Amino acid sequence: MNGLPRAALPPGFSFNYLTIHLLGGFYGYQFLQLFYHAVGFSGMLLLLRKHFSTSSNDFINWFVAFCFGMIQVFPVFGLAVQGIPILLFAFSNIYIRRERWYDYLIILLFPFFTSFVWGFTTISISILAFISFEAIRKNVIPARFILTFLGQAMIFIMVNLPLIFLYFLTFGFRAHRKEYQPDDSLDFFTSLADSAFTLFMSHYHIAYFTPIPIISLVAISALYPGSFRTIRKLFLIATGIAFFYGFYDILARYVHDFLPFILSLRAHRFITLLPFIWFLILALALHQIFKFHSSRKAATLISLCF
């Protein structure tokens, strides 16, 4: 088969590639693990402190950030999972017009640390959906926000330009993704089970953790008075993502004839957002519990659930 073209492998500007090239396979992999866990912890802590804290109890922010930073992910995907909080932190600062220079730096450097396949599609569609929603709801188009997003998209494309040329413009090369065929064996109940497993057990390509302890704390927080609307919205988003993933192949089966790229695109990779959404739900639930309990009692509840 004469091997794969160089462009089919990670790009030379990728942080993963440079790390493995400089440190070797074993030490490079260990360094990437530590680095991405540190980014996940730092990003979640910054995001919770500035945009989601509902009480003065900073212990919750540290606890949730530590838990999120410790989940096991695949370093080969870069910051596709662990980088979501710090990216949202930077975009949120720009959206509310309280940005600093480092917010733009985070956004523009993000493509060098993230898988194009697992990061670009999810981030782009999510941000475009948010921009459309805000434009309809407030009748305002956040120009600075859009320009920053377009700048990041251009850098994503430039970093991965060899892969894009190889996939779309090189004759004689046929990627494995073009060989995907609709799975006729899938039925409603199989897809339903796959959706439930993805929602409650996570996907092995994304992270190794289960949100069941988080759900138990959410159930406890629901017993106390207060706004439960944000948690409910986040849970509905997580459920929608899981069901879209589970039923994606059935959808592709019916639209494949006039949208043949839908199988190779695999646009159901929004599951990279699920760990972040679950830990954001955890933070909101804990803030609700700590409002009505002392720190010792609340800590006991946390230990019982985890």
PDB file of C-alpha atoms in Angstrom:
ATOM      1  CA  MET A   1       0.000   0.000   0.000  1.00  0.00           C
ATOM      2  CA  ASN A   2       3.127   2.198   0.102  1.00  0.00           C
ATOM      3  CA  GLY A   3       2.140   3.726   3.444  1.00  0.00           C
ATOM      4  CA  LEU A   4       0.208   6.884   4.197  1.00  0.00           C
ATOM      5  CA  PRO A   5       1.081  10.305   2.792  1.00  0.00           C
ATOM      6  CA  ARG A   6       2.700  12.630   5.333  1.00  0.00           C
ATOM      7  CA  ALA A   7      -0.302  14.948   5.141  1.00  0.00           C
ATOM      8  CA  ALA A   8      -2.541  12.193   6.562  1.00  0.00           C
ATOM      9  CA  LEU A   9      -0.589  12.287   9.831  1.00  0.00           C
ATOM     10  CA  PRO A  10      -0.770  15.038  12.490  1.00  0.00           C
ATOM     11  CA  PRO A  11       0.407  18.409  11.106  1.00  0.00           C
ATOM     12  CA  GLY A  12       3.875  19.665  11.887  1.00  0.00           C
ATOM     13  CA  PHE A  13       2.497  22.677  13.777  1.00  0.00           C
ATOM     14  CA  SER A  14       0.521  20.452  16.131  1.00  0.00           C
ATOM     15  CA  PHE A  15       1.583  20.670  19.771  1.00  0.00           C
ATOM     16  CA  ASN A  16       1.163  16.893  20.022  1.00  0.00           C
ATOM     17  CA  TYR A  17       3.518  16.302  17.101  1.00  0.00           C
ATOM     18  CA  LEU A  18       6.166  18.722  18.381  1.00  0.00           C
ATOM     19  CA  THR A  19       6.053  17.238  21.884  1.00  0.00           C
ATOM     20  CA  ILE A  20       6.423  13.639  20.676  1.00  0.00           C
ATOM     21  CA  HIS A  21       9.155  14.701  18.248  1.00  0.00           C
ATOM     22  CA  LEU A  22      11.175  16.435  20.991  1.00  0.00           C
ATOM     23  CA  LEU A  23      10.552  14.129  23.962  1.00  0.00           C
ATOM     24  CA  GLY A  24       9.933  10.803  22.290  1.00  0.00           C
ATOM     25  CA  GLY A  25       6.880   8.604  22.468  1.00  0.00           C
ATOM     26  CA  PHE A  26       6.827   7.636  26.168  1.00  0.00           C
ATOM     27  CA  TYR A  27       7.928  10.908  27.811  1.00  0.00           C
ATOM     28  CA  GLY A  28       6.023  12.968  25.266  1.00  0.00           C
ATOM     29  CA  TYR A  29       2.818  11.082  26.033  1.00  0.00           C
ATOM     30  CA  GLN A  30       3.323  11.558  29.790  1.00  0.00           C
ATOM     31  CA  PHE A  31       3.987  15.271  29.355  1.00  0.00           C
ATOM     32  CA  LEU A  32       0.868  15.685  27.222  1.00  0.00           C
ATOM     33  CA  GLN A  33      -1.218  13.950  29.872  1.00  0.00           C
ATOM     34  CA  LEU A  34       0.035  16.303  32.576  1.00  0.00           C
ATOM     35  CA  PHE A  35      -0.272  19.399  30.398  1.00  0.00           C
ATOM     36  CA  TYR A  36      -3.852  18.727  29.253  1.00  0.00           C
ATOM     37  CA  HIS A  37      -4.983  17.856  32.785  1.00  0.00           C
ATOM     38  CA  ALA A  38      -3.463  21.128  34.022  1.00  0.00           C
ATOM     39  CA  VAL A  39      -5.248  23.103  31.280  1.00  0.00           C
ATOM     40  CA  GLY A  40      -8.546  21.382  32.098  1.00  0.00           C
ATOM     41  CA  PHE A  41      -8.207  22.225  35.798  1.00  0.00           C
ATOM     42  CA  SER A  42      -7.114  25.833  35.219  1.00  0.00           C
ATOM     43  CA  GLY A  43      -9.730  26.543  32.577  1.00  0.00           C
ATOM     44  CA  MET A  44     -12.602  25.176  34.635  1.00  0.00           C
ATOM     45  CA  LEU A  45     -11.471  27.101  37.721  1.00  0.00           C
ATOM     46  CA  LEU A  46     -11.249  30.374  35.796  1.00  0.00           C
ATOM     47  CA  LEU A  47     -14.616  29.827  34.117  1.00  0.00           C
ATOM     48  CA  LEU A  48     -16.465  28.960  37.325  1.00  0.00           C
ATOM     49  CA  ARG A  49     -14.960  31.834  39.277  1.00  0.00           C
ATOM     50  CA  LYS A  50     -15.781  34.499  36.730  1.00  0.00           C
ATOM     51  CA  HIS A  51     -18.960  33.359  34.986  1.00  0.00           C
ATOM     52  CA  PHE A  52     -20.802  30.662  36.962  1.00  0.00           C
ATOM     53  CA  SER A  53     -20.182  31.121  40.703  1.00  0.00           C
ATOM     54  CA  THR A  54     -23.454  31.679  42.547  1.00  0.00           C
ATOM     55  CA  SER A  55     -21.966  31.909  46.052  1.00  0.00           C
ATOM     56  CA  SER A  56     -18.787  33.028  47.759  1.00  0.00           C
ATOM     57  CA  ASN A  57     -17.731  29.431  48.534  1.00  0.00           C
ATOM     58  CA  ASP A  58     -14.615  29.022  46.424  1.00  0.00           C
ATOM     59  CA  PHE A  59     -14.117  25.442  47.636  1.00  0.00           C
ATOM     60  CA  ILE A  60     -16.756  24.303  45.141  1.00  0.00           C
ATOM     61  CA  ASN A  61     -14.911  25.867  42.231  1.00  0.00           C
ATOM     62  CA  TRP A  62     -11.640  24.207  43.251  1.00  0.00           C
ATOM     63  CA  PHE A  63     -13.318  20.853  43.842  1.00  0.00           C
ATOM     64  CA  VAL A  64     -15.156  20.763  40.502  1.00  0.00           C
ATOM     65  CA  ALA A  65     -12.110  22.043  38.613  1.00  0.00           C
ATOM     66  CA  PHE A  66      -9.941  19.363  40.214  1.00  0.00           C
ATOM     67  CA  CYS A  67     -12.441  16.614  39.331  1.00  0.00           C
ATOM     68  CA  PHE A  68     -12.730  17.832  35.754  1.00  0.00           C
ATOM     69  CA  GLY A  69      -8.962  18.108  35.401  1.00  0.00           C
ATOM     70  CA  MET A  70      -8.522  14.523  36.603  1.00  0.00           C
ATOM     71  CA  ILE A  71     -10.824  12.760  34.134  1.00  0.00           C
ATOM     72  CA  GLN A  72      -8.976  10.464  31.752  1.00  0.00           C
ATOM     73  CA  VAL A  73      -8.956  11.587  28.128  1.00  0.00           C
ATOM     74  CA  PHE A  74      -7.014  10.682  24.984  1.00  0.00           C
ATOM     75  CA  PRO A  75      -4.087  13.114  24.546  1.00  0.00           C
ATOM     76  CA  VAL A  76      -4.098  12.423  20.795  1.00  0.00           C
ATOM     77  CA  PHE A  77      -7.216  14.600  20.520  1.00  0.00           C
ATOM     78  CA  GLY A  78      -5.462  17.512  22.199  1.00  0.00           C
ATOM     79  CA  LEU A  79      -7.697  19.968  24.036  1.00  0.00           C
ATOM     80  CA  ALA A  80     -10.899  18.755  22.368  1.00  0.00           C
ATOM     81  CA  VAL A  81     -12.288  17.870  25.829  1.00  0.00           C
ATOM     82  CA  GLN A  82     -10.076  19.471  28.474  1.00  0.00           C
ATOM     83  CA  GLY A  83      -9.790  22.745  26.562  1.00  0.00           C
ATOM     84  CA  ILE A  84     -13.520  23.506  26.376  1.00  0.00           C
ATOM     85  CA  PRO A  85     -13.675  25.468  29.686  1.00  0.00           C
ATOM     86  CA  ILE A  86     -10.737  27.770  28.969  1.00  0.00           C
ATOM     87  CA  LEU A  87     -11.998  28.404  25.433  1.00  0.00           C
ATOM     88  CA  LEU A  88     -15.459  29.246  26.748  1.00  0.00           C
ATOM     89  CA  PHE A  89     -13.843  31.469  29.380  1.00  0.00           C
ATOM     90  CA  ALA A  90     -12.052  33.479  26.688  1.00  0.00           C
ATOM     91  CA  PHE A  91     -15.069  33.728  24.360  1.00  0.00           C
ATOM     92  CA  SER A  92     -17.336  34.708  27.275  1.00  0.00           C
ATOM     93  CA  ASN A  93     -15.012  37.557  28.228  1.00  0.00           C
ATOM     94  CA  ILE A  94     -15.107  38.844  24.653  1.00  0.00           C
ATOM     95  CA  TYR A  95     -18.879  38.485  24.462  1.00  0.00           C
ATOM     96  CA  ILE A  96     -19.474  40.571  27.594  1.00  0.00           C
ATOM     97  CA  ARG A  97     -16.766  43.034  26.434  1.00  0.00           C
ATOM     98  CA  ARG A  98     -14.464  42.455  29.379  1.00  0.00           C
ATOM     99  CA  GLU A  99     -11.720  40.781  27.426  1.00  0.00           C
ATOM    100  CA  ARG A 100      -8.008  40.993  28.033  1.00  0.00           C
ATOM    101  CA  TRP A 101      -5.160  40.354  25.627  1.00  0.00           C
ATOM    102  CA  TYR A 102      -4.754  36.793  26.890  1.00  0.00           C
ATOM    103  CA  ASP A 103      -8.337  35.936  25.871  1.00  0.00           C
ATOM    104  CA  TYR A 104      -7.445  36.508  22.223  1.00  0.00           C
ATOM    105  CA  LEU A 105      -4.193  34.614  22.736  1.00  0.00           C
ATOM    106  CA  ILE A 106      -6.064  31.575  24.124  1.00  0.00           C
ATOM    107  CA  ILE A 107      -8.497  31.540  21.213  1.00  0.00           C
ATOM    108  CA  LEU A 108      -5.896  31.994  18.482  1.00  0.00           C
ATOM    109  CA  LEU A 109      -3.486  29.416  19.930  1.00  0.00           C
ATOM    110  CA  PHE A 110      -6.215  26.829  20.514  1.00  0.00           C
ATOM    111  CA  PRO A 111      -5.993  25.275  16.992  1.00  0.00           C
ATOM    112  CA  PHE A 112      -2.357  24.299  17.613  1.00  0.00           C
ATOM    113  CA  PHE A 113      -3.406  22.217  20.622  1.00  0.00           C
ATOM    114  CA  THR A 114      -6.590  20.586  19.327  1.00  0.00           C
ATOM    115  CA  SER A 115      -7.507  17.842  16.900  1.00  0.00           C
ATOM    116  CA  PHE A 116      -9.017  19.247  13.717  1.00  0.00           C
ATOM    117  CA  VAL A 117     -11.423  16.317  13.398  1.00  0.00           C
ATOM    118  CA  TRP A 118     -12.582  16.265  17.020  1.00  0.00           C
ATOM    119  CA  GLY A 119     -12.318  19.968  17.784  1.00  0.00           C
ATOM    120  CA  PHE A 120     -13.002  22.173  14.781  1.00  0.00           C
ATOM    121  CA  THR A 121     -16.417  20.790  13.779  1.00  0.00           C
ATOM    122  CA  THR A 122     -17.818  20.788  17.308  1.00  0.00           C
ATOM    123  CA  ILE A 123     -16.489  24.231  18.208  1.00  0.00           C
ATOM    124  CA  SER A 124     -17.518  25.847  14.920  1.00  0.00           C
ATOM    125  CA  ILE A 125     -21.084  24.548  14.879  1.00  0.00           C
ATOM    126  CA  SER A 126     -21.557  25.324  18.588  1.00  0.00           C
ATOM    127  CA  ILE A 127     -20.358  28.909  18.213  1.00  0.00           C
ATOM    128  CA  LEU A 128     -22.387  29.469  15.038  1.00  0.00           C
ATOM    129  CA  ALA A 129     -25.480  28.141  16.819  1.00  0.00           C
ATOM    130  CA  PHE A 130     -24.846  30.522  19.727  1.00  0.00           C
ATOM    131  CA  ILE A 131     -24.361  33.506  17.406  1.00  0.00           C
ATOM    132  CA  SER A 132     -27.591  32.670  15.565  1.00  0.00           C
ATOM    133  CA  PHE A 133     -29.490  32.250  18.837  1.00  0.00           C
ATOM    134  CA  GLU A 134     -28.268  35.582  20.189  1.00  0.00           C
ATOM    135  CA  ALA A 135     -29.020  37.331  16.896  1.00  0.00           C
ATOM    136  CA  ILE A 136     -32.601  36.079  17.012  1.00  0.00           C
ATOM    137  CA  ARG A 137     -33.113  36.637  20.751  1.00  0.00           C
ATOM    138  CA  LYS A 138     -31.524  40.077  21.076  1.00  0.00           C
ATOM    139  CA  ASN A 139     -31.538  41.194  17.446  1.00  0.00           C
ATOM    140  CA  VAL A 140     -27.833  41.969  17.887  1.00  0.00           C
ATOM    141  CA  ILE A 141     -24.856  40.508  16.029  1.00  0.00           C
ATOM    142  CA  PRO A 142     -21.739  40.469  18.271  1.00  0.00           C
ATOM    143  CA  ALA A 143     -19.227  41.670  15.664  1.00  0.00           C
ATOM    144  CA  ARG A 144     -16.076  41.352  17.791  1.00  0.00           C
ATOM    145  CA  PHE A 145     -17.112  37.863  18.852  1.00  0.00           C
ATOM    146  CA  ILE A 146     -17.685  36.816  15.235  1.00  0.00           C
ATOM    147  CA  LEU A 147     -14.390  38.259  13.998  1.00  0.00           C
ATOM    148  CA  THR A 148     -12.471  36.418  16.728  1.00  0.00           C
ATOM    149  CA  PHE A 149     -14.227  33.174  15.829  1.00  0.00           C
ATOM    150  CA  LEU A 150     -13.420  33.655  12.138  1.00  0.00           C
ATOM    151  CA  GLY A 151      -9.788  34.291  13.031  1.00  0.00           C
ATOM    152  CA  GLN A 152      -9.655  31.044  14.976  1.00  0.00           C
ATOM    153  CA  ALA A 153     -11.324  29.162  12.120  1.00  0.00           C
ATOM    154  CA  MET A 154      -8.734  30.480   9.668  1.00  0.00           C
ATOM    155  CA  ILE A 155      -5.889  29.351  11.932  1.00  0.00           C
ATOM    156  CA  PHE A 156      -7.518  25.920  12.279  1.00  0.00           C
ATOM    157  CA  ILE A 157      -7.546  25.658   8.481  1.00  0.00           C
ATOM    158  CA  MET A 158      -3.990  26.948   8.075  1.00  0.00           C
ATOM    159  CA  VAL A 159      -2.589  24.522  10.673  1.00  0.00           C
ATOM    160  CA  ASN A 160      -4.352  21.598   8.997  1.00  0.00           C
ATOM    161  CA  LEU A 161      -4.018  22.795   5.391  1.00  0.00           C
ATOM    162  CA  PRO A 162      -2.016  19.735   4.194  1.00  0.00           C
ATOM    163  CA  LEU A 163      -4.732  17.406   5.493  1.00  0.00           C
ATOM    164  CA  ILE A 164      -7.484  19.493   3.888  1.00  0.00           C
ATOM    165  CA  PHE A 165      -5.689  19.528   0.520  1.00  0.00           C
ATOM    166  CA  LEU A 166      -5.087  15.795   0.744  1.00  0.00           C
ATOM    167  CA  TYR A 167      -8.681  14.995   1.577  1.00  0.00           C
ATOM    168  CA  PHE A 168     -10.489  17.316  -0.816  1.00  0.00           C
ATOM    169  CA  LEU A 169      -8.074  18.218  -3.626  1.00  0.00           C
ATOM    170  CA  THR A 170      -5.721  15.265  -4.073  1.00  0.00           C
ATOM    171  CA  PHE A 171      -6.759  12.773  -6.735  1.00  0.00           C
ATOM    172  CA  GLY A 172      -5.910   9.145  -6.139  1.00  0.00           C
ATOM    173  CA  PHE A 173      -6.129   9.368  -2.358  1.00  0.00           C
ATOM    174  CA  ARG A 174      -9.236   7.900  -0.778  1.00  0.00           C
ATOM    175  CA  ALA A 175      -9.618   8.319   2.959  1.00  0.00           C
ATOM    176  CA  HIS A 176     -11.254   5.617   5.051  1.00  0.00           C
ATOM    177  CA  ARG A 177     -14.024   8.055   5.998  1.00  0.00           C
ATOM    178  CA  LYS A 178     -15.299   8.011   2.418  1.00  0.00           C
ATOM    179  CA  GLU A 179     -15.900   4.274   2.771  1.00  0.00           C
ATOM    180  CA  TYR A 180     -18.458   4.615   5.556  1.00  0.00           C
ATOM    181  CA  GLN A 181     -21.760   3.020   4.622  1.00  0.00           C
ATOM    182  CA  PRO A 182     -25.134   3.304   6.379  1.00  0.00           C
ATOM    183  CA  ASP A 183     -25.559   0.550   8.960  1.00  0.00           C
ATOM    184  CA  ASP A 184     -28.810  -1.147   8.038  1.00  0.00           C
ATOM    185  CA  SER A 185     -28.687  -3.368  11.138  1.00  0.00           C
ATOM    186  CA  LEU A 186     -29.326  -0.469  13.520  1.00  0.00           C
ATOM    187  CA  ASP A 187     -32.843  -0.161  14.906  1.00  0.00           C
ATOM    188  CA  PHE A 188     -34.611   2.223  17.253  1.00  0.00           C
ATOM    189  CA  PHE A 189     -33.890   0.326  20.464  1.00  0.00           C
ATOM    190  CA  THR A 190     -30.204  -0.196  19.665  1.00  0.00           C
ATOM    191  CA  SER A 191     -29.796   3.520  19.021  1.00  0.00           C
ATOM    192  CA  LEU A 192     -31.757   4.319  22.172  1.00  0.00           C
ATOM    193  CA  ALA A 193     -29.456   2.118  24.250  1.00  0.00           C
ATOM    194  CA  ASP A 194     -26.400   3.702  22.621  1.00  0.00           C
ATOM    195  CA  SER A 195     -27.753   7.158  23.455  1.00  0.00           C
ATOM    196  CA  ALA A 196     -28.364   6.230  27.096  1.00  0.00           C
ATOM    197  CA  PHE A 197     -24.912   4.672  27.442  1.00  0.00           C
ATOM    198  CA  THR A 198     -23.277   7.771  25.956  1.00  0.00           C
ATOM    199  CA  LEU A 199     -25.224  10.045  28.305  1.00  0.00           C
ATOM    200  CA  PHE A 200     -24.659   8.113  31.536  1.00  0.00           C
ATOM    201  CA  MET A 201     -21.377   6.270  30.954  1.00  0.00           C
ATOM    202  CA  SER A 202     -19.532   8.525  28.489  1.00  0.00           C
ATOM    203  CA  HIS A 203     -17.871   7.412  25.255  1.00  0.00           C
ATOM    204  CA  TYR A 204     -14.499   5.693  25.327  1.00  0.00           C
ATOM    205  CA  HIS A 205     -13.126   8.140  22.750  1.00  0.00           C
ATOM    206  CA  ILE A 206     -14.007  11.085  24.960  1.00  0.00           C
ATOM    207  CA  ALA A 207     -13.354  10.316  28.622  1.00  0.00           C
ATOM    208  CA  TYR A 208     -13.541   7.568  31.209  1.00  0.00           C
ATOM    209  CA  PHE A 209     -16.051   8.661  33.829  1.00  0.00           C
ATOM    210  CA  THR A 210     -19.701   8.255  34.753  1.00  0.00           C
ATOM    211  CA  PRO A 211     -21.950  11.175  35.752  1.00  0.00           C
ATOM    212  CA  ILE A 212     -24.167   9.007  37.996  1.00  0.00           C
ATOM    213  CA  PRO A 213     -22.743  10.558  41.230  1.00  0.00           C
ATOM    214  CA  ILE A 214     -23.368  13.984  39.720  1.00  0.00           C
ATOM    215  CA  ILE A 215     -26.986  13.051  39.014  1.00  0.00           C
ATOM    216  CA  SER A 216     -27.450  12.010  42.645  1.00  0.00           C
ATOM    217  CA  LEU A 217     -26.207  15.414  43.833  1.00  0.00           C
ATOM    218  CA  VAL A 218     -28.454  17.167  41.338  1.00  0.00           C
ATOM    219  CA  ALA A 219     -31.400  15.212  42.767  1.00  0.00           C
ATOM    220  CA  ILE A 220     -30.450  16.388  46.263  1.00  0.00           C
ATOM    221  CA  SER A 221     -30.068  20.004  45.141  1.00  0.00           C
ATOM    222  CA  ALA A 222     -33.545  19.878  43.613  1.00  0.00           C
ATOM    223  CA  LEU A 223     -35.006  19.435  47.097  1.00  0.00           C
ATOM    224  CA  TYR A 224     -34.009  22.973  48.053  1.00  0.00           C
ATOM    225  CA  PRO A 225     -35.677  26.186  46.886  1.00  0.00           C
ATOM    226  CA  GLY A 226     -33.908  28.124  44.198  1.00  0.00           C
ATOM    227  CA  SER A 227     -33.491  28.410  40.476  1.00  0.00           C
ATOM    228  CA  PHE A 228     -33.162  25.002  38.828  1.00  0.00           C
ATOM    229  CA  ARG A 229     -33.601  26.379  35.325  1.00  0.00           C
ATOM    230  CA  THR A 230     -29.934  26.455  34.274  1.00  0.00           C
ATOM    231  CA  ILE A 231     -29.317  22.871  35.425  1.00  0.00           C
ATOM    232  CA  ARG A 232     -32.411  21.715  33.574  1.00  0.00           C
ATOM    233  CA  LYS A 233     -31.307  23.455  30.380  1.00  0.00           C
ATOM    234  CA  LEU A 234     -27.828  21.955  30.582  1.00  0.00           C
ATOM    235  CA  PHE A 235     -29.259  18.484  31.164  1.00  0.00           C
ATOM    236  CA  LEU A 236     -31.529  18.862  28.132  1.00  0.00           C
ATOM    237  CA  ILE A 237     -28.524  19.928  26.029  1.00  0.00           C
ATOM    238  CA  ALA A 238     -26.527  16.904  27.224  1.00  0.00           C
ATOM    239  CA  THR A 239     -29.474  14.619  26.478  1.00  0.00           C
ATOM    240  CA  GLY A 240     -29.887  16.111  23.009  1.00  0.00           C
ATOM    241  CA  ILE A 241     -26.195  15.592  22.253  1.00  0.00           C
ATOM    242  CA  ALA A 242     -26.324  11.962  23.424  1.00  0.00           C
ATOM    243  CA  PHE A 243     -29.442  11.188  21.378  1.00  0.00           C
ATOM    244  CA  PHE A 244     -28.043  12.904  18.304  1.00  0.00           C
ATOM    245  CA  TYR A 245     -24.987  10.683  18.645  1.00  0.00           C
ATOM    246  CA  GLY A 246     -27.041   7.530  19.177  1.00  0.00           C
ATOM    247  CA  PHE A 247     -29.417   8.125  16.270  1.00  0.00           C
ATOM    248  CA  TYR A 248     -26.920   9.696  13.876  1.00  0.00           C
ATOM    249  CA  ASP A 249     -26.429   6.550  11.782  1.00  0.00           C
ATOM    250  CA  ILE A 250     -30.180   6.042  11.417  1.00  0.00           C
ATOM    251  CA  LEU A 251     -30.513   9.666  10.287  1.00  0.00           C
ATOM    252  CA  ALA A 252     -27.627   9.171   7.842  1.00  0.00           C
ATOM    253  CA  ARG A 253     -29.353   6.109   6.410  1.00  0.00           C
ATOM    254  CA  TYR A 254     -32.295   8.232   5.220  1.00  0.00           C
ATOM    255  CA  VAL A 255     -30.413  11.299   3.985  1.00  0.00           C
ATOM    256  CA  HIS A 256     -27.313   9.584   2.595  1.00  0.00           C
ATOM    257  CA  ASP A 257     -28.627   9.599  -0.988  1.00  0.00           C
ATOM    258  CA  PHE A 258     -28.827  13.405  -1.281  1.00  0.00           C
ATOM    259  CA  LEU A 259     -26.256  14.259   1.448  1.00  0.00           C
ATOM    260  CA  PRO A 260     -23.532  11.640   0.861  1.00  0.00           C
ATOM    261  CA  PHE A 261     -20.943  13.533   2.936  1.00  0.00           C
ATOM    262  CA  ILE A 262     -22.955  13.120   6.148  1.00  0.00           C
ATOM    263  CA  LEU A 263     -21.397   9.727   6.870  1.00  0.00           C
ATOM    264  CA  SER A 264     -17.794  10.754   6.284  1.00  0.00           C
ATOM    265  CA  LEU A 265     -18.303  14.041   8.162  1.00  0.00           C
ATOM    266  CA  ARG A 266     -19.436  12.236  11.332  1.00  0.00           C
ATOM    267  CA  ALA A 267     -20.977  15.446  12.639  1.00  0.00           C
ATOM    268  CA  HIS A 268     -22.130  13.781  15.875  1.00  0.00           C
ATOM    269  CA  ARG A 269     -18.880  14.537  17.681  1.00  0.00           C
ATOM    270  CA  PHE A 270     -20.594  16.992  20.018  1.00  0.00           C
ATOM    271  CA  ILE A 271     -20.083  14.273  22.630  1.00  0.00           C
ATOM    272  CA  THR A 272     -16.776  16.024  23.374  1.00  0.00           C
ATOM    273  CA  LEU A 273     -18.916  18.599  25.208  1.00  0.00           C
ATOM    274  CA  LEU A 274     -20.560  16.080  27.556  1.00  0.00           C
ATOM    275  CA  PRO A 275     -17.857  15.907  30.287  1.00  0.00           C
ATOM    276  CA  PHE A 276     -17.765  19.699  30.515  1.00  0.00           C
ATOM    277  CA  ILE A 277     -21.556  19.973  30.679  1.00  0.00           C
ATOM    278  CA  TRP A 278     -21.784  17.362  33.434  1.00  0.00           C
ATOM    279  CA  PHE A 279     -19.165  19.058  35.595  1.00  0.00           C
ATOM    280  CA  LEU A 280     -20.800  22.430  35.050  1.00  0.00           C
ATOM    281  CA  ILE A 281     -24.040  20.871  36.280  1.00  0.00           C
ATOM    282  CA  LEU A 282     -22.116  19.531  39.286  1.00  0.00           C
ATOM    283  CA  ALA A 283     -20.836  23.010  40.151  1.00  0.00           C
ATOM    284  CA  LEU A 284     -24.309  24.547  39.989  1.00  0.00           C
ATOM    285  CA  ALA A 285     -25.811  21.750  42.077  1.00  0.00           C
ATOM    286  CA  LEU A 286     -23.120  22.067  44.760  1.00  0.00           C
ATOM    287  CA  HIS A 287     -23.569  25.834  44.982  1.00  0.00           C
ATOM    288  CA  GLN A 288     -27.277  25.190  45.537  1.00  0.00           C
ATOM    289  CA  ILE A 289     -26.595  22.654  48.320  1.00  0.00           C
ATOM    290  CA  PHE A 290     -24.006  24.826  50.074  1.00  0.00           C
ATOM    291  CA  LYS A 291     -26.544  27.641  50.345  1.00  0.00           C
ATOM    292  CA  PHE A 292     -28.587  25.609  52.829  1.00  0.00           C
ATOM    293  CA  HIS A 293     -25.935  23.507  54.574  1.00  0.00           C
ATOM    294  CA  SER A 294     -22.765  24.156  56.483  1.00  0.00           C
ATOM    295  CA  SER A 295     -19.522  23.248  54.766  1.00  0.00           C
ATOM    296  CA  ARG A 296     -19.146  20.105  56.893  1.00  0.00           C
ATOM    297  CA  LYS A 297     -22.622  18.778  56.078  1.00  0.00           C
ATOM    298  CA  ALA A 298     -22.268  19.603  52.399  1.00  0.00           C
ATOM    299  CA  ALA A 299     -18.870  17.911  52.259  1.00  0.00           C
ATOM    300  CA  THR A 300     -20.428  14.815  53.815  1.00  0.00           C
ATOM    301  CA  LEU A 301     -23.085  14.756  51.091  1.00  0.00           C
ATOM    302  CA  ILE A 302     -20.372  15.013  48.435  1.00  0.00           C
ATOM    303  CA  SER A 303     -18.356  12.167  49.952  1.00  0.00           C
ATOM    304  CA  LEU A 304     -21.443   9.943  50.118  1.00  0.00           C
ATOM    305  CA  CYS A 305     -22.180  10.514  46.431  1.00  0.00           C
ATOM    306  CA  PHE A 306     -18.591  10.092  45.221  1.00  0.00           C
TER     307      PHE A 306
END
